[in-house]
PDB file of C-alpha atoms in Angstrom:
ATOM      1  CA  UNK A   1       0.000   0.000   0.000  1.00 81.00           C
ATOM      2  CA  UNK A   2       2.820   2.381   0.895  1.00 85.00           C
ATOM      3  CA  UNK A   3       5.480   2.392  -1.788  1.00 94.00           C
ATOM      4  CA  UNK A   4       8.539   4.344  -2.857  1.00 97.00           C
ATOM      5  CA  UNK A   5       9.889   3.578  -6.323  1.00 97.00           C
ATOM      6  CA  UNK A   6      13.235   4.956  -7.470  1.00 97.00           C
ATOM      7  CA  UNK A   7      14.221   5.411 -11.095  1.00 97.00           C
ATOM      8  CA  UNK A   8      16.857   7.170 -13.175  1.00 98.00           C
ATOM      9  CA  UNK A   9      19.956   5.206 -12.269  1.00 98.00           C
ATOM     10  CA  UNK A  10      22.392   3.907 -14.830  1.00 98.00           C
ATOM     11  CA  UNK A  11      25.900   4.182 -16.212  1.00 98.00           C
ATOM     12  CA  UNK A  12      27.380   7.658 -16.593  1.00 98.00           C
ATOM     13  CA  UNK A  13      30.867   8.980 -17.303  1.00 98.00           C
ATOM     14  CA  UNK A  14      32.801  10.993 -14.719  1.00 98.00           C
ATOM     15  CA  UNK A  15      31.722  14.618 -14.873  1.00 98.00           C
ATOM     16  CA  UNK A  16      28.305  13.685 -16.190  1.00 98.00           C
ATOM     17  CA  UNK A  17      24.870  14.149 -14.669  1.00 98.00           C
ATOM     18  CA  UNK A  18      21.882  12.058 -13.681  1.00 98.00           C
ATOM     19  CA  UNK A  19      18.530  12.846 -12.147  1.00 98.00           C
ATOM     20  CA  UNK A  20      17.008  10.281  -9.822  1.00 98.00           C
ATOM     21  CA  UNK A  21      13.279  10.204  -9.185  1.00 98.00           C
ATOM     22  CA  UNK A  22      11.353   8.767  -6.259  1.00 97.00           C
ATOM     23  CA  UNK A  23       7.638   8.303  -6.834  1.00 97.00           C
ATOM     24  CA  UNK A  24       5.519   7.825  -3.730  1.00 96.00           C
ATOM     25  CA  UNK A  25       2.187   6.061  -3.506  1.00 95.00           C
ATOM     26  CA  UNK A  26      -0.116   5.346  -0.600  1.00 92.00           C
ATOM     27  CA  UNK A  27       0.757   8.609   1.143  1.00 89.00           C
ATOM     28  CA  UNK A  28       1.541  12.231   0.363  1.00 91.00           C
ATOM     29  CA  UNK A  29       5.140  13.383   0.385  1.00 89.00           C
ATOM     30  CA  UNK A  30       4.155  16.579   2.157  1.00 88.00           C
ATOM     31  CA  UNK A  31       3.162  14.477   5.175  1.00 89.00           C
ATOM     32  CA  UNK A  32       6.622  12.932   5.721  1.00 90.00           C
ATOM     33  CA  UNK A  33      10.284  13.687   5.928  1.00 91.00           C
ATOM     34  CA  UNK A  34      12.152  12.245   2.981  1.00 94.00           C
ATOM     35  CA  UNK A  35      15.696  11.740   1.787  1.00 96.00           C
ATOM     36  CA  UNK A  36      18.176   9.923  -0.387  1.00 98.00           C
ATOM     37  CA  UNK A  37      20.630   7.371   0.980  1.00 98.00           C
ATOM     38  CA  UNK A  38      23.298   5.372  -0.778  1.00 98.00           C
ATOM     39  CA  UNK A  39      25.327   2.266  -0.155  1.00 97.00           C
ATOM     40  CA  UNK A  40      28.594   1.707  -1.974  1.00 96.00           C
ATOM     41  CA  UNK A  41      30.322  -1.688  -2.109  1.00 88.00           C
ATOM     42  CA  UNK A  42      31.910  -2.497   1.243  1.00 91.00           C
ATOM     43  CA  UNK A  43      30.452   0.552   2.972  1.00 93.00           C
ATOM     44  CA  UNK A  44      27.514   1.348   5.206  1.00 93.00           C
ATOM     45  CA  UNK A  45      24.424   3.247   4.171  1.00 94.00           C
ATOM     46  CA  UNK A  46      25.108   6.971   3.944  1.00 96.00           C
ATOM     47  CA  UNK A  47      22.610   9.790   4.145  1.00 97.00           C
ATOM     48  CA  UNK A  48      23.196  11.757   0.944  1.00 98.00           C
ATOM     49  CA  UNK A  49      20.507  14.415   1.069  1.00 98.00           C
ATOM     50  CA  UNK A  50      17.346  14.921   3.105  1.00 96.00           C
ATOM     51  CA  UNK A  51      14.559  17.466   3.092  1.00 93.00           C
ATOM     52  CA  UNK A  52      12.092  18.483   5.765  1.00 89.00           C
ATOM     53  CA  UNK A  53       8.452  18.596   4.704  1.00 86.00           C
ATOM     54  CA  UNK A  54       7.634  21.132   7.408  1.00 83.00           C
ATOM     55  CA  UNK A  55      10.026  23.987   6.635  1.00 80.00           C
ATOM     56  CA  UNK A  56      11.779  22.765   3.495  1.00 83.00           C
ATOM     57  CA  UNK A  57      15.222  22.760   5.097  1.00 90.00           C
ATOM     58  CA  UNK A  58      17.784  20.509   3.448  1.00 95.00           C
ATOM     59  CA  UNK A  59      20.911  18.580   4.305  1.00 96.00           C
ATOM     60  CA  UNK A  60      23.727  17.440   2.032  1.00 98.00           C
ATOM     61  CA  UNK A  61      26.552  15.086   2.852  1.00 97.00           C
ATOM     62  CA  UNK A  62      29.925  16.796   2.737  1.00 97.00           C
ATOM     63  CA  UNK A  63      30.993  14.596  -0.156  1.00 97.00           C
ATOM     64  CA  UNK A  64      28.151  15.776  -2.422  1.00 98.00           C
ATOM     65  CA  UNK A  65      27.527  19.340  -1.281  1.00 97.00           C
ATOM     66  CA  UNK A  66      27.620  21.718  -4.222  1.00 98.00           C
ATOM     67  CA  UNK A  67      27.103  18.920  -6.743  1.00 98.00           C
ATOM     68  CA  UNK A  68      23.761  17.357  -5.769  1.00 98.00           C
ATOM     69  CA  UNK A  69      20.384  19.030  -5.323  1.00 98.00           C
ATOM     70  CA  UNK A  70      17.280  17.571  -3.715  1.00 97.00           C
ATOM     71  CA  UNK A  71      13.860  18.859  -4.735  1.00 95.00           C
ATOM     72  CA  UNK A  72      10.225  17.942  -4.265  1.00 93.00           C
ATOM     73  CA  UNK A  73       7.175  18.221  -6.504  1.00 94.00           C
ATOM     74  CA  UNK A  74       4.129  17.765  -4.306  1.00 91.00           C
ATOM     75  CA  UNK A  75       1.747  17.829  -7.281  1.00 94.00           C
ATOM     76  CA  UNK A  76       3.496  14.774  -8.725  1.00 96.00           C
ATOM     77  CA  UNK A  77       4.171  13.247  -5.298  1.00 95.00           C
ATOM     78  CA  UNK A  78       7.776  12.829  -6.399  1.00 96.00           C
ATOM     79  CA  UNK A  79      11.179  13.695  -4.955  1.00 96.00           C
ATOM     80  CA  UNK A  80      14.238  14.194  -7.136  1.00 97.00           C
ATOM     81  CA  UNK A  81      17.980  14.097  -6.717  1.00 98.00           C
ATOM     82  CA  UNK A  82      19.856  16.030  -9.376  1.00 98.00           C
ATOM     83  CA  UNK A  83      23.439  14.783  -9.492  1.00 98.00           C
ATOM     84  CA  UNK A  84      26.046  16.830 -11.352  1.00 98.00           C
ATOM     85  CA  UNK A  85      29.810  16.518 -11.750  1.00 98.00           C
ATOM     86  CA  UNK A  86      29.606  12.849 -10.884  1.00 98.00           C
ATOM     87  CA  UNK A  87      32.693  11.066  -9.614  1.00 98.00           C
ATOM     88  CA  UNK A  88      33.589   7.365  -9.555  1.00 97.00           C
ATOM     89  CA  UNK A  89      33.215   7.419  -5.767  1.00 96.00           C
ATOM     90  CA  UNK A  90      29.537   8.293  -6.237  1.00 98.00           C
ATOM     91  CA  UNK A  91      28.979   4.760  -7.520  1.00 98.00           C
ATOM     92  CA  UNK A  92      26.411   3.127  -5.254  1.00 98.00           C
ATOM     93  CA  UNK A  93      22.874   1.874  -4.936  1.00 98.00           C
ATOM     94  CA  UNK A  94      20.731   4.900  -4.176  1.00 98.00           C
ATOM     95  CA  UNK A  95      17.662   4.510  -1.985  1.00 98.00           C
ATOM     96  CA  UNK A  96      14.733   6.807  -1.377  1.00 97.00           C
ATOM     97  CA  UNK A  97      13.373   6.735   2.172  1.00 96.00           C
ATOM     98  CA  UNK A  98      10.572   8.452   4.083  1.00 95.00           C
ATOM     99  CA  UNK A  99       9.861   8.965   7.768  1.00 92.00           C
ATOM    100  CA  UNK A 100       6.518   9.533   9.452  1.00 89.00           C
ATOM    101  CA  UNK A 101       7.934  12.400  11.489  1.00 83.00           C
ATOM    102  CA  UNK A 102       7.703  15.279   9.041  1.00 78.00           C
ATOM    103  CA  UNK A 103       9.078  17.815  11.520  1.00 80.00           C
ATOM    104  CA  UNK A 104      12.458  16.134  11.966  1.00 82.00           C
ATOM    105  CA  UNK A 105      15.372  18.365  11.040  1.00 89.00           C
ATOM    106  CA  UNK A 106      16.897  17.375   7.712  1.00 92.00           C
ATOM    107  CA  UNK A 107      20.386  16.845   9.128  1.00 92.00           C
ATOM    108  CA  UNK A 108      19.060  14.655  11.942  1.00 91.00           C
ATOM    109  CA  UNK A 109      17.094  12.589   9.465  1.00 91.00           C
ATOM    110  CA  UNK A 110      20.062  11.964   7.197  1.00 93.00           C
ATOM    111  CA  UNK A 111      22.795  11.534   9.798  1.00 93.00           C
ATOM    112  CA  UNK A 112      21.068  10.053  12.838  1.00 91.00           C
ATOM    113  CA  UNK A 113      17.811   8.420  11.770  1.00 88.00           C
ATOM    114  CA  UNK A 114      19.359   6.683   8.755  1.00 85.00           C
ATOM    115  CA  UNK A 115      18.366   2.997   9.007  1.00 86.00           C
ATOM    116  CA  UNK A 116      15.440   4.027  11.205  1.00 91.00           C
ATOM    117  CA  UNK A 117      13.550   5.659   8.341  1.00 92.00           C
ATOM    118  CA  UNK A 118      10.098   4.092   8.122  1.00 93.00           C
ATOM    119  CA  UNK A 119       9.716   3.419   4.399  1.00 94.00           C
ATOM    120  CA  UNK A 120      12.305   2.414   1.816  1.00 96.00           C
ATOM    121  CA  UNK A 121      12.400   1.910  -1.920  1.00 97.00           C
ATOM    122  CA  UNK A 122      14.261  -0.992  -3.489  1.00 97.00           C
ATOM    123  CA  UNK A 123      17.046   1.225  -4.797  1.00 97.00           C
ATOM    124  CA  UNK A 124      18.489   2.208  -8.156  1.00 98.00           C
ATOM    125  CA  UNK A 125      22.090   1.585  -9.172  1.00 98.00           C
ATOM    126  CA  UNK A 126      24.297   4.485 -10.226  1.00 98.00           C
ATOM    127  CA  UNK A 127      27.620   3.580 -11.809  1.00 98.00           C
ATOM    128  CA  UNK A 128      30.124   6.320 -12.626  1.00 98.00           C
ATOM    129  CA  UNK A 129      32.841   4.985 -14.883  1.00 97.00           C
ATOM    130  CA  UNK A 130      34.697   5.667 -18.116  1.00 93.00           C
TER     131      UNK A 130
END
């Protein structure tokens, strides 16, 4: 009933761009906190970017700040992650996740809540390689 479906992953060359989409069903995105997480081979799940649905505040991991942008289209019930200037180290499975607590600060959601997010998509693979 509650679903998050990611799309937009694929193979891209270093320096290229991709836009990931996360389509929500069964609930409205404006009723939850939401973010993007990624897991690279041999590493834990990292909070990449999160956005608060209450005040619109955002958080970006240090490794992606200035290159990635999170945005939300409530009319389409979809969240996006625009990824520019991609690097090989960005290679990972990217997951969209939502939390029932819409008032949680974006940085807390991404850094602390992490695995505790309530709803998860199945992920989309991003591979950055020549």
